[in-house]
Amino acid sequence: MSDSQTLKFQHIFGLQGAVKNNVHFVEEGVIIYPSGASTVVYRSDTREMDLIPTTSDALSISSLCVSPNRRFIAVAESTTERGIVNIYDANTFRRRKMLNLPELESKTINHIVFSADTKQCLTLGGAPDYMMCLWNVEKAVKVITSLSLASPNGAEVYKATFCPADPSVICVTGAGVLRFFRVLEGGFRPVTLNIKREPQDYTCQAWLPEDRVVIAADSGELLIIENFEFKCVLSSSPTDGKRVGCIVAFSKGFVVGGTGGIRIYEKSDDSREFYKLGKIFQIKTNPSCVITSMSVSPSEDVLLCSTSDHQLYTFSLSNTDILKEDANNFDVLMAPFHGPGESQSPKITGLDTCIWKPLVVSCGLDRSVRVWNYVEKTMELMKVFDEEALSVALHPSGLYVLIAFTSRIRLCSILMDDIRPIRDLTIKGCKKMTFSNGGQYFAVANNTTVQVYGTYSCELISTMRGHNGKVRSVVFKDGDKNLMTCGLDGGVFIWNVVTGAKEKEDLSFGNSFTAGCADGAMSRGYLISSDNKIKEYDLNSMVLKNEVIVEGGVGETCYGGKFLFCGGGGGGGRAGGIKAYKIGGSTFGEDPDDFQVHSGAVSCMCLSHDGNYLFSASEDGSLAIFGVQAATKSGERQEFAEEILVTKGDLEEKSGEISRLHGKVEELSLNNDYQLRLKDMNYKEKIKEVSDKFMTELKNDADRYAQLMEEKKEMETDYEERLKSLKVKHSEEFKELEGGYNTKINTEVQRFELLVSEREEQNRKWDEENQALVDSHTEFLQDLTEEYDKKVEAEQNQQKELSEAKDTMVDKFTVTKDMVEEDAEFEVEDLKGKYEGKLNAERKATLRLRGENGFMKKKYDAMIKDVSDQREEINALHEKEKELHESIKGLEKDIQGHKKEIREREETIVDKEKRIYDLKKKNQELEKFKFVLDYKIKELKRQIEPRENEIGEMKNMIEEMDLELEQYHKSNSALDLMIGELRLKMDGMNREILAQKKTIDVGNEFIKRFRRDLHVSVQKIGKSKELKDSVTNLYKQYAQNDLSLTGGGGGDGKKGGAGAGGGGHEVQNEYNRQREHLERSVESLKRKIGKDVDLHNTDHARLIRENVALTKEINELRRESKDLDLQGANMERMYGGLPMPMGGGGSKPGTGVIAPTPPTNASSRRSKPSSVGMRSASGANPGGGMDGVMRDLEEQSKTILSLEERIESLRGMMGAGMGDWMDGGLGIGGEGMFAGGGNPQV
């Protein structure tokens, strides 16, 4: 698949679990595995991947292989005719060779393997012929040989592999098939396998060093075969009867993958047991899965595993010694993929994306809902439910997800590490639903109706009825005012979201729509019909504008602005392709871009909000991410939100966990510090010991060194003397040897001169003989040349004579020939007649002989057959004889081994008897010791019993104290509530007392001022004029407003009377009228005062009654205090510090105690004593003790008495002041009248 201007491949999630040998290491950190319709090359360090797409004729991938030199990748593909193998370069991913065998009847290749030198490739086809073919792939592809492994019973063949040490040896395993072949003279030659076992289902195999091969049976047994001879069954083979999925070898041994985990076998030192079981590791996340394929990295640090539930795991092989078997040591390679469900199909049923976050959510038949991050190419969250999810919809905020199940729809919150349900809606079998663009609504397709709900209240907004078939697509318009739906009835409707009314509609009878999409303005719609057509509608006028026929069908569609993306539905041809149609012009539907990424039909598609990413999911469980090159919106990187939902409980749990871990860290830190200090102390002691030891050794070595130096000096002196004597001796011997050798040299010189003279004499003789030989040879050559010249001349003369004789004979032959031909014609005619008779006789004889010949031929064939049968029987007997000889040899070896084992066991028995005797002695000693210990145990039990009784009594006391403590806590909480209520009431009463105090202060000030002014007026009692003026001022200052006005008029009359002199009667009448008014006012005031006095008396009586009730409560509290005396001290420490707002000087007479409120607020005033009584009752709590209660009651009683005294004093003061004021007023009026009557001029 090549990227173009439309789509660019980004990533794919998923694994093709049905592919044989589906995981391999290309190099360290580079992995290949099949996903969708391609082979993925994944780089784990950078999380980048490349695709090796399949060819155009391929239906699926059947097997994978990587060459031993890691330069080539072989991919087996299934086609409609036969299976083929494509070999790609591991660096450039270009196809280098293709293996295509025309004689192959199978459509698949089950297994591929390269030889150790990568010059040959072995392929194994599938049913029905199970063709095994050997290829030469070094240069040009060439078939070396092929062989059909099909058996009459149709046994399946699983695997065929090369021997790493000898590529001419091949091992084949299958269901009841275990065979070895050797490649000889361009053909497969079977090799006899020495094994006496019933045929089994041999599931997998792996070659080991030393020409060994380990083979796994379906029962779990692991068979070791070496040099075509069965050696043993490993005693540590799996005995649980679970199937072994695969075996892979590495330098230390081999790894067996099976159900739920792996078993690591290492080389054993025991000659009878070739390999021993090291450790067993389980996949904790899914113990029921089966490991189907494994691969070891080039450095043998990492083991890569693929499982039957379509997952990829990595396991660290480098530190298996320190790994714990009960821990989860398997890590997911990339992310957990969608796996097969109960129907064994890994289909993804739902897919959706959001706006605020780079998330895409998917659900599948494996009952899981997964949240993927398409920017970081990771899986952020996964939740497995109890039932299969039919479809899914993601809120635009990315914080909520809507999941449809068989019997209901769930609205869930996407938390930090969980998908938590919020609300359930009873809607069955919904396969299509979506959120609105703003997220405030979500629409649900319920069979033939569409229901719109509010997202945050889950209330039904509207119901849209009008379809006669199932609704297959639901699309919101921008602004969320309208909704488009299409269904299997061929109807297209545009609805009002709020009212649920149809605004536009179109029905296509005889047709049905399987999918649909529209632009944001809902002006154009694209619908997929059941006749494999894409129909373009003008949604404003509901008119069909264009239609395009799609080969193979369309499963899903998605609108992308300038392009329409359609996913292949698998109706015919290759499924899983994605076509991109350019829209917006007259060329719609022409030359679409085709991208083959899935091997199954595309089940769902969606586009990101910014239009830069396309997501497609398939029935094969793969999820692909594409970048849209020609996006309709801005291609700038969008800033996504980072907020997540976290519940308060989770947050508190995390905080508690963090606090617990902090405490644990501190505890571990202290423990580590303590351990370090201990180790430091130990190491210091060890260092001191070692230092002392080495110092001692150093001192000893120094002494020894000094001793050795002295010995060295003595030895040097000794050797110097010996060296001098040797030098003298050697010089004398040298002189003697020199004289002897000089004599020998002179003798040899004389002998050399004699030999030189002899050599010169011999050379002269040889030269003379050589010259004589040369002369004789030259004469011999001349004589021989002359002789041969004469012979050549004689031969030439003879040749001439023969040629003349030949011509004469040719003439004679021609004449003779003519004569003979004439005679021959007569003889032929004569003989013709004779031989015709003979011919007839011979024909008859021939017919007779033919019959006899046929009979003899049949007899001969029978004889030949008997001979061949006898030969086969003889060969079989020979083979049987060989087998018997070999078995005899094996039995002899076994006998020797058994004898050896018997001897060893006899020795062991002797050792064990000695051991038993020793143990018996120890047992007797231990029995004696046991008797002593039993006596001590009885003594200790007698000592422990009283303590246990004491412990039991103390436990009972603790339980009783706990019960009492709980009662005190309960009473304490109740008293706390009462104290709170009383404090509130006390605060209100204090505020009211302050207000009354201010009012009384104002009245007292008024009375004091009036008394002071009245006292000043009384001092002027002898001076009538000043007294009159003073009383007049008092009247003006302290009278009511109407009297003040009148007083003002009086003032004017006085001045006028002083000026006029004739208005005395009018003034007198005015004064009389005012006096009568004042008298009536005084009477009304007296009545009001009487009423107030009655109210005060009533309040006083009520206070007395409440005091009696308080006294009763005190008595009850005294009785309760007797029960609380034991805990009084503790309760005083806990609650003794509570303040008493009613105490202090405020409750004492003469210290500013405020009287009750005026009569106008009698109701509030009457409520105050009751709150006082409640305060007194609440004061009797165990926190203050009985002393506090008594002090509170005394203060309350004093407060009541002071209030009563204050009321009486105020009552007397108000009565006296009012009387004086009334008396003074009347006196003033009478005096004025008398003065006016007696002296009219005044």
Coordinates of N, CA and C in Angstrom, one line a residue, residues 368-373 378-384 414-419:
S368 N -15.2 -5.9 25.6 CA -14.3 -4.9 26.1 C -14.7 -3.5 25.4
V369 N -14.4 -2.5 26.1 CA -14.5 -1.1 25.6 C -13.1 -0.5 25.9
R370 N -12.5 0.0 24.8 CA -11.1 0.5 24.9 C -11.0 1.9 24.4
V371 N -10.2 2.7 25.1 CA -10.0 4.1 24.8 C -8.6 4.3 24.3
W372 N -8.4 4.7 23.1 CA -7.1 4.9 22.4 C -6.7 6.3 22.3
N373 N -5.4 6.6 22.4 CA -4.8 7.9 22.2 C -4.2 7.9 20.8
T378 N -1.2 5.0 21.8 CA -1.3 4.1 23.0 C -2.7 3.9 23.4
M379 N -2.9 2.9 24.2 CA -4.3 2.6 24.8 C -4.3 3.2 26.2
E380 N -5.2 4.1 26.4 CA -5.3 4.8 27.7 C -6.1 4.1 28.7
L381 N -7.2 3.4 28.3 CA -8.1 2.8 29.3 C -8.8 1.6 28.6
M382 N -9.1 0.6 29.4 CA -9.9 -0.6 29.0 C -10.8 -1.1 30.1
K383 N -12.0 -1.4 29.7 CA -13.0 -2.0 30.7 C -13.6 -3.2 30.0
V384 N -13.7 -4.3 30.8 CA -14.3 -5.5 30.3 C -15.7 -5.6 31.0
I414 N -15.8 8.5 32.0 CA -14.4 8.0 31.7 C -13.5 8.7 32.8
L415 N -13.2 7.9 33.8 CA -12.3 8.3 34.8 C -10.9 8.1 34.5
M416 N -10.0 8.4 35.5 CA -8.6 8.3 35.3 C -8.2 6.9 35.0
D417 N -8.8 5.9 35.7 CA -8.4 4.5 35.4 C -9.6 3.6 35.4
D418 N -10.8 4.1 35.0 CA -12.0 3.2 35.0 C -13.0 3.9 34.1
I419 N -13.9 3.0 33.7 CA -15.1 3.5 33.0 C -16.3 3.1 33.9

